[in-house]
């Protein structure tokens, strides 16, 4: 075999660009560590009443992957250096996993039981608990960050779900993804152009001085972290070994109730996030038939979108830059 033939065998398509590889940032690393345990899975869903064209939808999703390269990336873990990487191929790749009416009915029957929850709510929770990243550290395979599924609920309703690794797409970016997808469906974007996204961790976009704290402030923070962790350090789990699963509780308020809530918070000097955190803890407590004197410990963590304070400022449709500010509330 000649030298040219050997080269062609090793690289069958020399015109195909090599995938881009970068190490994840600190915040992204935290999500990569958390996702295998079930925390850090973003799910976006659409309830459809027209017969979906899967080929058309896949073409739109490929265009989104062209516009946002992070959506076509894969997560790679290198056990030798305990580091995660984003591996971004040059070409988009997405395939919608389709569930027919029988398969969808089987999922609903096994999950619903005797409850009267909406079918799309059950399927949303089902997707939240489909962990495609629950691999062992010894597995060197690359993991996609973007999955799409289509469920047939009835002859007139379909449920389209996107499941994403939160290091690539958080809630704010998911809203941007949905907006862009709807624009494409309506013909608002004739051509997908690859956007130049910052190939650095979000920590490098924090303005100079914002991350620096004086010694006294750091000491106060350290004491606060210690006290907060101590509050939840001695939780008694009746069953700590069985499998865990995520559930979603919805609260929908009409405009009048929302206005009254905001006005009540303003008149009492209460922050809206504090009132919502208190409502969440009261709701969690009310789901268990405990006597009034029995106490439980709960924690509510607020995630704040910080894109507007970065340098340069990132828009909501800039994917792959996740830096939540965690504000825990305890009771």
CSV table of C-alpha atoms in Angstrom, one decimal:
chain,number,residue,atom,x,y,z
A,1,UNK,CA,0.0,0.0,0.0
A,2,UNK,CA,1.4,3.4,-0.9
A,3,UNK,CA,1.9,6.2,1.5
A,4,UNK,CA,-1.0,8.2,0.0
A,5,UNK,CA,-3.3,5.2,0.3
A,6,UNK,CA,-2.4,4.8,4.0
A,7,UNK,CA,-3.1,8.5,4.7
A,8,UNK,CA,-6.5,8.2,2.9
A,9,UNK,CA,-7.3,5.1,4.9
A,10,UNK,CA,-6.5,6.8,8.2
A,11,UNK,CA,-8.5,9.9,7.3
A,12,UNK,CA,-11.2,8.9,4.8
A,13,UNK,CA,-12.5,12.5,4.5
A,14,UNK,CA,-9.6,14.9,4.9
A,15,UNK,CA,-12.0,17.9,4.2
A,16,UNK,CA,-14.0,17.2,7.4
A,17,UNK,CA,-12.9,19.7,10.0
A,18,UNK,CA,-11.7,18.4,13.4
A,19,UNK,CA,-14.2,18.9,16.2
A,20,UNK,CA,-13.5,21.8,18.5
A,21,UNK,CA,-12.6,20.9,22.1
A,22,UNK,CA,-12.4,23.0,25.2
A,23,UNK,CA,-12.3,22.3,28.9
A,24,UNK,CA,-15.4,23.3,30.8
A,25,UNK,CA,-15.4,26.3,33.2
A,26,UNK,CA,-15.9,26.0,36.9
A,27,UNK,CA,-19.7,26.6,36.8
A,28,UNK,CA,-20.0,24.1,33.9
A,29,UNK,CA,-17.9,21.6,35.8
A,30,UNK,CA,-20.3,21.8,38.7
A,31,UNK,CA,-23.3,21.0,36.5
A,32,UNK,CA,-21.4,18.2,34.8
A,33,UNK,CA,-20.8,16.6,38.2
A,34,UNK,CA,-24.4,17.2,39.3
A,35,UNK,CA,-26.3,16.0,36.2
A,36,UNK,CA,-25.5,12.2,36.6
A,37,UNK,CA,-27.3,12.4,40.0
A,38,UNK,CA,-30.4,14.0,38.4
A,39,UNK,CA,-29.8,17.7,39.2
A,40,UNK,CA,-29.2,19.9,36.2
A,41,UNK,CA,-31.5,18.6,33.5
A,42,UNK,CA,-33.4,21.2,31.5
A,43,UNK,CA,-36.7,20.2,29.8
A,44,UNK,CA,-38.6,22.3,27.4
A,45,UNK,CA,-42.0,21.0,26.0
A,46,UNK,CA,-44.6,21.9,23.4
A,47,UNK,CA,-48.1,20.6,23.2
A,48,UNK,CA,-49.1,20.3,19.5
A,49,UNK,CA,-52.5,20.0,17.9
A,50,UNK,CA,-51.4,19.7,14.3
A,51,UNK,CA,-49.8,16.5,12.9
A,52,UNK,CA,-46.1,17.1,13.3
A,53,UNK,CA,-43.7,16.6,10.4
A,54,UNK,CA,-40.7,14.9,12.0
A,55,UNK,CA,-38.4,15.5,9.1
A,56,UNK,CA,-39.3,19.2,9.1
A,57,UNK,CA,-38.8,19.5,12.9
A,58,UNK,CA,-35.4,17.7,12.7
A,59,UNK,CA,-34.3,20.2,10.0
A,60,UNK,CA,-35.3,23.1,12.2
A,61,UNK,CA,-33.4,21.6,15.2
A,62,UNK,CA,-30.3,21.2,13.0
A,63,UNK,CA,-30.6,24.8,12.1
A,64,UNK,CA,-30.6,25.7,15.8
A,65,UNK,CA,-27.5,23.6,16.3
A,66,UNK,CA,-25.8,25.5,13.5
A,67,UNK,CA,-26.8,28.8,15.1
A,68,UNK,CA,-25.7,27.6,18.6
A,69,UNK,CA,-22.8,25.2,18.3
A,70,UNK,CA,-23.1,24.3,22.0
A,71,UNK,CA,-26.3,22.5,21.2
A,72,UNK,CA,-24.5,20.0,18.9
A,73,UNK,CA,-21.7,19.5,21.4
A,74,UNK,CA,-20.9,16.4,23.4
A,75,UNK,CA,-19.6,16.2,27.0
A,76,UNK,CA,-16.5,14.1,27.4
A,77,UNK,CA,-14.9,13.1,30.7
A,78,UNK,CA,-11.2,12.4,31.0
A,79,UNK,CA,-10.7,10.3,34.1
A,80,UNK,CA,-6.9,10.7,33.9
A,81,UNK,CA,-7.1,14.4,34.7
A,82,UNK,CA,-10.6,14.5,36.3
A,83,UNK,CA,-11.8,17.0,33.7
A,84,UNK,CA,-14.8,17.5,31.5
A,85,UNK,CA,-14.6,18.8,27.9
A,86,UNK,CA,-17.1,20.1,25.3
A,87,UNK,CA,-16.5,18.4,22.0
A,88,UNK,CA,-18.2,20.3,19.2
A,89,UNK,CA,-18.3,18.6,15.8
A,90,UNK,CA,-18.6,20.7,12.6
A,91,UNK,CA,-21.9,19.2,11.5
A,92,UNK,CA,-25.3,19.3,13.3
A,93,UNK,CA,-26.8,16.0,14.4
A,94,UNK,CA,-30.2,15.5,15.9
A,95,UNK,CA,-32.8,12.7,15.7
A,96,UNK,CA,-36.3,12.9,17.3
A,97,UNK,CA,-37.2,9.8,19.2
A,98,UNK,CA,-40.8,9.1,18.4
A,99,UNK,CA,-43.3,7.3,20.7
A,100,UNK,CA,-46.6,6.1,19.2
A,101,UNK,CA,-49.9,6.1,20.9
A,102,UNK,CA,-49.5,2.6,22.5
A,103,UNK,CA,-46.0,3.4,23.8
A,104,UNK,CA,-47.2,6.8,25.2
A,105,UNK,CA,-50.2,5.2,26.8
A,106,UNK,CA,-48.0,2.6,28.5
A,107,UNK,CA,-45.8,5.4,30.0
A,108,UNK,CA,-48.9,7.3,31.2
A,109,UNK,CA,-50.5,4.3,32.8
A,110,UNK,CA,-47.4,3.3,34.6
A,111,UNK,CA,-46.9,6.9,35.9
A,112,UNK,CA,-50.4,8.2,36.5
A,113,UNK,CA,-52.0,5.4,38.6
A,114,UNK,CA,-55.2,6.8,40.1
A,115,UNK,CA,-54.2,10.4,39.9
A,116,UNK,CA,-55.8,13.0,37.7
A,117,UNK,CA,-52.7,14.9,36.5
A,118,UNK,CA,-52.6,16.2,32.9
A,119,UNK,CA,-50.9,13.8,30.6
A,120,UNK,CA,-48.5,16.4,29.4
A,121,UNK,CA,-47.5,17.1,33.0
A,122,UNK,CA,-46.8,13.4,33.5
A,123,UNK,CA,-44.7,13.2,30.3
A,124,UNK,CA,-42.7,16.3,31.4
A,125,UNK,CA,-41.8,14.6,34.7
A,126,UNK,CA,-41.0,11.4,32.8
A,127,UNK,CA,-38.5,13.3,30.7
A,128,UNK,CA,-37.0,15.0,33.7
A,129,UNK,CA,-36.2,11.5,35.0
A,130,UNK,CA,-34.7,10.2,31.8
A,131,UNK,CA,-31.1,10.7,32.6
A,132,UNK,CA,-28.9,10.1,29.5
A,133,UNK,CA,-25.8,11.3,31.4
A,134,UNK,CA,-26.0,8.8,34.3
A,135,UNK,CA,-22.7,7.1,33.4
A,136,UNK,CA,-19.8,5.9,35.4
A,137,UNK,CA,-16.6,7.9,35.5
A,138,UNK,CA,-14.8,5.1,33.7
A,139,UNK,CA,-17.0,5.5,30.7
A,140,UNK,CA,-15.0,7.5,28.1
A,141,UNK,CA,-17.9,7.9,25.6
A,142,UNK,CA,-19.1,11.4,24.6
A,143,UNK,CA,-22.5,12.3,25.7
A,144,UNK,CA,-24.9,14.5,23.7
A,145,UNK,CA,-26.2,17.6,25.4
A,146,UNK,CA,-29.4,17.8,23.4
A,147,UNK,CA,-32.2,15.2,23.0
A,148,UNK,CA,-35.6,15.5,21.4
A,149,UNK,CA,-38.7,13.2,21.8
A,150,UNK,CA,-42.2,13.2,20.4
A,151,UNK,CA,-45.1,11.6,22.2
A,152,UNK,CA,-48.5,10.8,20.7
A,153,UNK,CA,-51.0,11.5,23.4
A,154,UNK,CA,-54.1,11.0,21.1
A,155,UNK,CA,-55.1,11.2,17.5
A,156,UNK,CA,-55.2,15.0,17.8
A,157,UNK,CA,-52.5,15.9,20.4
A,158,UNK,CA,-48.7,15.4,20.4
A,159,UNK,CA,-46.1,16.3,22.9
A,160,UNK,CA,-42.7,17.5,21.7
A,161,UNK,CA,-40.0,17.6,24.4
A,162,UNK,CA,-36.4,18.8,24.3
A,163,UNK,CA,-34.1,17.5,27.1
A,164,UNK,CA,-30.8,19.3,27.6
A,165,UNK,CA,-27.8,19.2,29.8
A,166,UNK,CA,-28.0,22.4,31.9
A,167,UNK,CA,-24.3,23.2,31.3
A,168,UNK,CA,-25.4,24.0,27.7
A,169,UNK,CA,-28.8,25.4,28.3
A,170,UNK,CA,-30.4,26.8,31.4
A,171,UNK,CA,-34.0,28.1,31.9
A,172,UNK,CA,-33.2,31.5,30.4
A,173,UNK,CA,-31.6,30.1,27.3
A,174,UNK,CA,-34.4,27.6,27.0
A,175,UNK,CA,-36.8,30.5,26.6
A,176,UNK,CA,-34.6,31.8,23.8
A,177,UNK,CA,-34.5,28.4,22.2
A,178,UNK,CA,-38.3,28.2,22.1
A,179,UNK,CA,-38.5,31.8,20.7
A,180,UNK,CA,-36.1,31.0,17.9
A,181,UNK,CA,-37.8,27.7,17.1
A,182,UNK,CA,-41.2,29.4,16.8
A,183,UNK,CA,-39.7,32.1,14.6
A,184,UNK,CA,-38.3,29.4,12.3
A,185,UNK,CA,-41.7,27.6,12.2
A,186,UNK,CA,-43.3,30.9,11.2
A,187,UNK,CA,-40.6,31.6,8.6
A,188,UNK,CA,-39.0,34.4,10.5
A,189,UNK,CA,-35.5,33.1,10.0
A,190,UNK,CA,-34.7,32.2,6.5
A,191,UNK,CA,-31.1,31.1,7.1
A,192,UNK,CA,-29.2,29.7,10.0
A,193,UNK,CA,-25.9,31.4,10.6
A,194,UNK,CA,-23.4,30.2,13.1
A,195,UNK,CA,-23.1,32.7,15.9
A,196,UNK,CA,-19.7,33.4,17.5
A,197,UNK,CA,-20.1,32.3,21.0
A,198,UNK,CA,-17.5,32.9,23.8
A,199,UNK,CA,-15.4,29.8,24.0
A,200,UNK,CA,-14.5,30.5,27.6
A,201,UNK,CA,-16.1,29.7,30.9
A,202,UNK,CA,-18.5,32.3,32.3
A,203,UNK,CA,-16.1,33.1,35.1
A,204,UNK,CA,-13.9,34.9,32.6
A,205,UNK,CA,-16.8,37.2,31.7
A,206,UNK,CA,-17.3,38.5,35.3
A,207,UNK,CA,-16.4,42.3,35.3
A,208,UNK,CA,-13.1,43.1,37.0
A,209,UNK,CA,-13.6,43.6,40.7
A,210,UNK,CA,-17.0,42.0,40.9
A,211,UNK,CA,-15.7,38.7,42.1
A,212,UNK,CA,-13.3,40.3,44.6
A,213,UNK,CA,-14.4,40.6,48.2
A,214,UNK,CA,-12.6,42.1,51.2
A,215,UNK,CA,-11.4,39.7,53.9
A,216,UNK,CA,-14.2,40.7,56.3
A,217,UNK,CA,-16.9,40.0,53.7
A,218,UNK,CA,-15.4,36.6,52.9
A,219,UNK,CA,-15.4,35.8,56.6
A,220,UNK,CA,-19.0,36.6,56.9
A,221,UNK,CA,-19.9,34.5,53.9
A,222,UNK,CA,-17.9,31.6,55.2
A,223,UNK,CA,-19.7,31.7,58.5
A,224,UNK,CA,-23.0,32.0,56.7
A,225,UNK,CA,-22.2,28.9,54.5
A,226,UNK,CA,-21.2,26.9,57.6
A,227,UNK,CA,-24.4,27.8,59.5
A,228,UNK,CA,-26.7,27.1,56.5
A,229,UNK,CA,-25.0,23.7,55.9
A,230,UNK,CA,-25.3,22.8,59.5
A,231,UNK,CA,-29.1,23.4,59.4
A,232,UNK,CA,-29.4,20.5,56.9
A,233,UNK,CA,-26.5,18.4,58.0
A,234,UNK,CA,-28.6,16.1,60.2
A,235,UNK,CA,-31.6,15.3,58.1
A,236,UNK,CA,-33.0,11.9,58.9
A,237,UNK,CA,-33.7,9.9,55.7
A,238,UNK,CA,-36.0,6.9,56.3
A,239,UNK,CA,-34.9,5.4,53.0
A,240,UNK,CA,-31.6,6.8,51.7
A,241,UNK,CA,-30.9,3.9,49.2
A,242,UNK,CA,-33.9,3.7,46.9
A,243,UNK,CA,-34.0,5.4,43.6
A,244,UNK,CA,-35.0,9.1,43.5
A,245,UNK,CA,-37.1,10.9,41.0
A,246,UNK,CA,-38.0,14.5,40.2
A,247,UNK,CA,-41.5,15.9,40.3
A,248,UNK,CA,-42.9,19.3,39.3
A,249,UNK,CA,-45.4,21.4,41.2
A,250,UNK,CA,-47.1,24.1,39.2
A,251,UNK,CA,-48.6,27.4,40.4
A,252,UNK,CA,-50.5,29.5,37.9
A,253,UNK,CA,-51.9,32.9,39.0
A,254,UNK,CA,-54.1,35.2,37.0
A,255,UNK,CA,-53.2,38.9,36.5
A,256,UNK,CA,-55.5,40.1,39.3
A,257,UNK,CA,-54.0,37.7,41.9
A,258,UNK,CA,-50.5,38.5,40.7
A,259,UNK,CA,-51.1,42.3,41.1
A,260,UNK,CA,-52.5,41.7,44.6
A,261,UNK,CA,-49.5,39.6,45.6
A,262,UNK,CA,-47.0,42.2,44.3
A,263,UNK,CA,-48.9,45.1,46.0
A,264,UNK,CA,-49.0,43.2,49.2
A,265,UNK,CA,-45.3,42.5,49.2
A,266,UNK,CA,-44.6,46.2,48.4
A,267,UNK,CA,-46.8,47.5,51.2
A,268,UNK,CA,-45.2,45.2,53.7
A,269,UNK,CA,-41.6,45.6,52.5
A,270,UNK,CA,-41.3,42.0,51.5
A,271,UNK,CA,-39.4,40.9,48.5
A,272,UNK,CA,-41.4,38.9,46.0
A,273,UNK,CA,-38.8,36.1,45.9
A,274,UNK,CA,-39.1,35.8,49.7
A,275,UNK,CA,-42.9,35.4,49.5
A,276,UNK,CA,-42.7,32.8,46.8
A,277,UNK,CA,-40.0,30.9,48.8
A,278,UNK,CA,-42.3,30.9,51.8
A,279,UNK,CA,-45.3,29.8,49.7
A,280,UNK,CA,-43.2,26.9,48.3
A,281,UNK,CA,-42.2,25.7,51.8
A,282,UNK,CA,-45.7,25.9,53.1
A,283,UNK,CA,-47.0,24.0,50.0
A,284,UNK,CA,-44.3,21.3,50.6
A,285,UNK,CA,-45.3,21.0,54.2
A,286,UNK,CA,-49.0,20.7,53.4
A,287,UNK,CA,-48.4,17.7,51.2
A,288,UNK,CA,-47.7,15.5,54.3
A,289,UNK,CA,-50.3,14.6,56.9
A,290,UNK,CA,-48.1,15.6,59.9
A,291,UNK,CA,-49.5,16.9,63.1
A,292,UNK,CA,-49.2,20.6,63.6
A,293,UNK,CA,-46.5,20.3,66.3
A,294,UNK,CA,-44.2,18.1,64.1
A,295,UNK,CA,-41.5,20.0,62.3
A,296,UNK,CA,-39.5,19.4,59.1
A,297,UNK,CA,-36.6,21.2,57.4
A,298,UNK,CA,-36.9,22.5,53.9
A,299,UNK,CA,-34.6,24.5,51.6
A,300,UNK,CA,-35.5,26.7,48.7
A,301,UNK,CA,-32.8,27.8,46.3
A,302,UNK,CA,-33.3,30.8,44.0
A,303,UNK,CA,-31.4,30.9,40.7
A,304,UNK,CA,-30.9,34.4,39.3
A,305,UNK,CA,-30.0,35.1,35.7
A,306,UNK,CA,-26.8,37.2,35.8
A,307,UNK,CA,-26.2,37.7,32.0
A,308,UNK,CA,-26.9,41.4,32.2
A,309,UNK,CA,-24.0,42.2,34.5
A,310,UNK,CA,-21.3,40.3,32.5
A,311,UNK,CA,-18.7,41.8,30.2
A,312,UNK,CA,-19.7,41.6,27.4
A,313,UNK,CA,-23.4,41.4,28.3
A,314,UNK,CA,-24.9,38.2,27.1
A,315,UNK,CA,-28.4,37.9,25.7
A,316,UNK,CA,-30.9,35.3,26.9
A,317,UNK,CA,-30.4,33.3,23.7
A,318,UNK,CA,-26.7,33.0,24.3
A,319,UNK,CA,-26.4,29.3,25.3
A,320,UNK,CA,-23.7,27.6,27.3
A,321,UNK,CA,-23.0,30.3,29.8
A,322,UNK,CA,-24.4,29.3,33.2
A,323,UNK,CA,-23.6,31.1,36.5
A,324,UNK,CA,-26.5,30.9,38.9
A,325,UNK,CA,-26.5,32.9,42.0
A,326,UNK,CA,-27.8,30.6,44.8
A,327,UNK,CA,-29.8,32.2,47.5
A,328,UNK,CA,-31.0,29.4,50.0
A,329,UNK,CA,-34.0,30.0,52.2
A,330,UNK,CA,-34.5,27.6,55.2
A,331,UNK,CA,-37.3,26.8,57.6
